[in-house]
Amino acid sequence: MTLRFAIFVSLLALTLGCERFPNGTETNFNWWVCGGFKGLTVKSVKPVKADGSLDYPINLTKDLNIAVEFVNTKQVYPKLKLDVTIWNFGDYGRCQWLEIPTFGLLNSKDACERSFPCPLKTGEQKVVVKLHLSQYKFITQFFTNNAPYQLQYKLSAPNGDSICIRAQARAFTH
Ligand SMILES: *[C@@H]1O[C@H](CO)[C@@H](O)[C@H](O)[C@H]1NC(C)=O
Ligand SMILES: *[C@@H]1O[C@H](CO)[C@@H](O)[C@H](O)[C@H]1NC(C)=O
């Protein structure tokens, strides 16, 4: 390949589209804390199979199990509300995360009912958090298959304390 041709090809790649799996999501599950309260430290977040091994890429048509390790030195939280937000990447040639409208279906849910093993206790905790997305297949079936998604999982207590975790993952959607 001549240098001129190589430059042409790389310019084409820049203008034609976005990186298919940004931020290493082809092989890596990215996560970080996007909000919390004093006394809370999140140590690890990992999508897991029934045997505890890493479940990656994730499959949005199934219910996800996420193993979370954290330390809470503040107080016990018996009641928690859950808000989930989902983004996809690079729609319409814009190479950025864009929120997918879910019509409020994933907002203001009772986290204790189906997702978090309440109460949220104090001390070192290892829990498995559930993300029941299979019931939203009628939405997720329209998501691009084998593509990167960003998810936010936010728990809020009645006193205003909240925990927010954001993750980026490669996902199957049908
Ligand atoms: C990439 O992932 C890391 C965590 O692995 C995160 O801290 C960072 O904000 C992500 N970057 C972008 C641009 O999304
Ligand atoms: C995702 O899960 C669904 C439902 O269990 C299954 O039919 C499908 O084959 C899975 N997709 C992949 C790529 O594992």
GROMACS .gro file of C-alpha atoms and ligand atoms in nm:
model
  202
    1MET     CA    1   0.000   0.000   0.000
    2THR     CA    2   0.148   0.336  -0.097
    3LEU     CA    3   0.158   0.610   0.163
    4ARG     CA    4  -0.088   0.821  -0.034
    5PHE     CA    5  -0.335   0.534  -0.051
    6ALA     CA    6  -0.289   0.463   0.321
    7ILE     CA    7  -0.370   0.824   0.407
    8PHE     CA    8  -0.673   0.815   0.178
    9VAL     CA    9  -0.800   0.498   0.350
   10SER     CA   10  -0.756   0.640   0.700
   11LEU     CA   11  -0.931   0.965   0.604
   12LEU     CA   12  -1.217   0.762   0.464
   13ALA     CA   13  -1.242   0.566   0.788
   14LEU     CA   14  -1.257   0.894   0.982
   15THR     CA   15  -1.533   1.044   0.774
   16LEU     CA   16  -1.746   0.738   0.711
   17GLY     CA   17  -1.838   0.626   1.054
   18CYS     CA   18  -1.780   0.584   1.420
   19GLU     CA   19  -1.564   0.333   1.593
   20ARG     CA   20  -1.776   0.018   1.616
   21PHE     CA   21  -1.692  -0.056   1.980
   22PRO     CA   22  -1.573   0.264   2.151
   23ASN     CA   23  -1.368   0.263   2.471
   24GLY     CA   24  -1.264  -0.100   2.434
   25THR     CA   25  -1.620  -0.234   2.466
   26GLU     CA   26  -1.555  -0.508   2.210
   27THR     CA   27  -1.386  -0.709   2.487
   28ASN     CA   28  -1.416  -0.500   2.806
   29PHE     CA   29  -1.697  -0.420   3.042
   30ASN     CA   30  -1.644  -0.057   3.153
   31TRP     CA   31  -1.798   0.078   3.468
   32TRP     CA   32  -1.760   0.376   3.696
   33VAL     CA   33  -1.941   0.550   3.977
   34CYS     CA   34  -2.146   0.849   3.857
   35GLY     CA   35  -2.276   0.953   4.198
   36GLY     CA   36  -2.286   0.843   4.557
   37PHE     CA   37  -2.279   0.960   4.914
   38LYS     CA   38  -2.006   0.995   5.176
   39GLY     CA   39  -1.941   0.655   5.328
   40LEU     CA   40  -2.007   0.453   5.012
   41THR     CA   41  -1.728   0.290   4.809
   42VAL     CA   42  -1.810   0.071   4.510
   43LYS     CA   43  -1.528  -0.179   4.458
   44SER     CA   44  -1.639  -0.388   4.163
   45VAL     CA   45  -1.923  -0.431   3.917
   46LYS     CA   46  -1.937  -0.734   3.688
   47PRO     CA   47  -2.209  -0.902   3.477
   48VAL     CA   48  -2.207  -1.268   3.582
   49LYS     CA   49  -2.342  -1.606   3.477
   50ALA     CA   50  -2.510  -1.837   3.727
   51ASP     CA   51  -2.169  -1.984   3.821
   52GLY     CA   52  -2.024  -1.639   3.899
   53SER     CA   53  -1.800  -1.615   3.592
   54LEU     CA   54  -1.798  -1.307   3.371
   55ASP     CA   55  -2.096  -1.289   3.134
   56TYR     CA   56  -1.970  -1.083   2.836
   57PRO     CA   57  -2.088  -0.964   2.589
   58ILE     CA   58  -2.416  -0.908   2.771
   59ASN     CA   59  -2.752  -1.014   2.629
   60LEU     CA   60  -3.028  -0.755   2.671
   61THR     CA   61  -3.301  -1.006   2.586
   62LYS     CA   62  -3.224  -1.196   2.906
   63ASP     CA   63  -3.241  -1.085   3.266
   64LEU     CA   64  -2.895  -0.970   3.369
   65ASN     CA   65  -2.720  -1.057   3.693
   66ILE     CA   66  -2.462  -0.802   3.803
   67ALA     CA   67  -2.227  -0.886   4.090
   68VAL     CA   68  -2.149  -0.572   4.290
   69GLU     CA   69  -1.904  -0.534   4.576
   70PHE     CA   70  -1.924  -0.222   4.788
   71VAL     CA   71  -1.865  -0.084   5.136
   72ASN     CA   72  -2.135   0.123   5.307
   73THR     CA   73  -2.040   0.289   5.635
   74LYS     CA   74  -2.335   0.528   5.658
   75GLN     CA   75  -2.666   0.359   5.737
   76VAL     CA   76  -2.907   0.081   5.638
   77TYR     CA   77  -3.142   0.164   5.351
   78PRO     CA   78  -3.465  -0.040   5.365
   79LYS     CA   79  -3.635   0.138   5.072
   80LEU     CA   80  -3.482   0.224   4.735
   81LYS     CA   81  -3.612   0.355   4.408
   82LEU     CA   82  -3.454   0.251   4.077
   83ASP     CA   83  -3.395   0.449   3.761
   84VAL     CA   84  -3.232   0.290   3.455
   85THR     CA   85  -3.109   0.485   3.154
   86ILE     CA   86  -2.978   0.337   2.829
   87TRP     CA   87  -2.770   0.497   2.554
   88ASN     CA   88  -2.654   0.369   2.219
   89PHE     CA   89  -2.350   0.488   2.030
   90GLY     CA   90  -2.308   0.680   1.712
   91ASP     CA   91  -2.652   0.709   1.563
   92TYR     CA   92  -2.684   0.914   1.245
   93GLY     CA   93  -2.306   0.949   1.216
   94ARG     CA   94  -2.269   1.133   1.547
   95CYS     CA   95  -1.993   0.949   1.731
   96GLN     CA   96  -2.124   0.992   2.083
   97TRP     CA   97  -2.353   0.824   2.334
   98LEU     CA   98  -2.717   0.913   2.273
   99GLU     CA   99  -2.991   0.837   2.522
  100ILE     CA  100  -3.256   0.595   2.398
  101PRO     CA  101  -3.606   0.710   2.496
  102THR     CA  102  -3.775   0.443   2.705
  103PHE     CA  103  -4.093   0.640   2.775
  104GLY     CA  104  -4.039   0.634   3.150
  105LEU     CA  105  -4.072   0.255   3.160
  106LEU     CA  106  -3.740   0.219   3.339
  107ASN     CA  107  -3.789   0.506   3.583
  108SER     CA  108  -3.909   0.530   3.943
  109LYS     CA  109  -3.936   0.155   3.996
  110ASP     CA  110  -3.932  -0.011   4.336
  111ALA     CA  111  -3.572  -0.138   4.340
  112CYS     CA  112  -3.641  -0.375   4.630
  113GLU     CA  113  -3.920  -0.556   4.452
  114ARG     CA  114  -3.722  -0.707   4.167
  115SER     CA  115  -3.371  -0.565   4.136
  116PHE     CA  116  -3.181  -0.506   4.458
  117PRO     CA  117  -3.162  -0.745   4.758
  118CYS     CA  118  -3.296  -0.492   5.013
  119PRO     CA  119  -3.222  -0.371   5.268
  120LEU     CA  120  -2.895  -0.218   5.153
  121LYS     CA  121  -2.688  -0.306   5.457
  122THR     CA  122  -2.382  -0.152   5.615
  123GLY     CA  123  -2.032  -0.298   5.602
  124GLU     CA  124  -1.863  -0.489   5.322
  125GLN     CA  125  -2.130  -0.616   5.086
  126LYS     CA  126  -2.132  -0.857   4.796
  127VAL     CA  127  -2.469  -0.863   4.622
  128VAL     CA  128  -2.614  -0.974   4.292
  129VAL     CA  129  -2.826  -0.703   4.138
  130LYS     CA  130  -3.083  -0.805   3.876
  131LEU     CA  131  -3.166  -0.609   3.568
  132HIS     CA  132  -3.496  -0.745   3.435
  133LEU     CA  133  -3.475  -0.623   3.080
  134SER     CA  134  -3.637  -0.925   2.916
  135GLN     CA  135  -3.982  -0.778   2.988
  136TYR     CA  136  -3.884  -0.483   2.767
  137LYS     CA  137  -3.808  -0.699   2.462
  138PHE     CA  138  -4.073  -0.506   2.274
  139ILE     CA  139  -3.833  -0.209   2.294
  140THR     CA  140  -3.492  -0.377   2.290
  141GLN     CA  141  -3.571  -0.586   1.981
  142PHE     CA  142  -3.537  -0.264   1.782
  143PHE     CA  143  -3.188  -0.193   1.922
  144THR     CA  144  -2.893  -0.276   1.695
  145ASN     CA  145  -2.764  -0.625   1.765
  146ASN     CA  146  -2.403  -0.685   1.874
  147ALA     CA  147  -2.341  -0.316   1.940
  148PRO     CA  148  -2.212  -0.102   2.228
  149TYR     CA  149  -2.458   0.028   2.488
  150GLN     CA  150  -2.419   0.246   2.793
  151LEU     CA  151  -2.638   0.177   3.096
  152GLN     CA  152  -2.694   0.374   3.411
  153TYR     CA  153  -2.829   0.210   3.726
  154LYS     CA  154  -2.934   0.460   3.992
  155LEU     CA  155  -3.071   0.383   4.336
  156SER     CA  156  -3.228   0.660   4.546
  157ALA     CA  157  -3.333   0.648   4.909
  158PRO     CA  158  -3.620   0.853   5.052
  159ASN     CA  159  -3.368   1.073   5.242
  160GLY     CA  160  -3.210   1.183   4.912
  161ASP     CA  161  -2.898   0.963   4.925
  162SER     CA  162  -2.833   0.798   4.590
  163ILE     CA  163  -2.591   0.561   4.421
  164CYS     CA  164  -2.528   0.585   4.050
  165ILE     CA  165  -2.326   0.338   3.844
  166ARG     CA  166  -2.267   0.373   3.474
  167ALA     CA  167  -2.142   0.096   3.249
  168GLN     CA  168  -2.056   0.044   2.884
  169ALA     CA  169  -2.092  -0.298   2.730
  170ARG     CA  170  -2.115  -0.482   2.404
  171ALA     CA  171  -2.463  -0.632   2.388
  172PHE     CA  172  -2.680  -0.868   2.192
  173THR     CA  173  -3.036  -0.748   2.152
  174HIS     CA  174  -3.203  -1.026   1.955
  175LIG     C1  175  -1.428   0.459   2.926
  175LIG     O1  176  -1.439   0.365   3.033
  175LIG     C2  177  -1.386   0.407   3.157
  175LIG     C3  178  -1.401   0.295   3.258
  175LIG     O2  179  -1.346   0.177   3.209
  175LIG     C4  180  -1.456   0.531   3.205
  175LIG     O3  181  -1.399   0.577   3.324
  175LIG     C5  182  -1.449   0.640   3.099
  175LIG     O4  183  -1.530   0.749   3.139
  175LIG     C6  184  -1.500   0.587   2.965
  175LIG     N1  185  -1.478   0.690   2.863
  175LIG     C7  186  -1.573   0.732   2.780
  175LIG     C8  187  -1.531   0.837   2.683
  175LIG     O5  188  -1.688   0.691   2.782
  176LIG     C1  189  -2.955  -1.397   2.395
  176LIG     O1  190  -3.055  -1.454   2.477
  176LIG     C2  191  -3.165  -1.508   2.403
  176LIG     C3  192  -3.272  -1.552   2.504
  176LIG     O2  193  -3.220  -1.638   2.601
  176LIG     C4  194  -3.117  -1.623   2.316
  176LIG     O3  195  -3.223  -1.673   2.239
  176LIG     C5  196  -3.007  -1.569   2.223
  176LIG     O4  197  -2.951  -1.676   2.149
  176LIG     C6  198  -2.896  -1.501   2.303
  176LIG     N1  199  -2.802  -1.441   2.209
  176LIG     C7  200  -2.671  -1.465   2.213
  176LIG     C8  201  -2.592  -1.404   2.102
  176LIG     O5  202  -2.616  -1.532   2.300
   0.00000   0.00000   0.00000
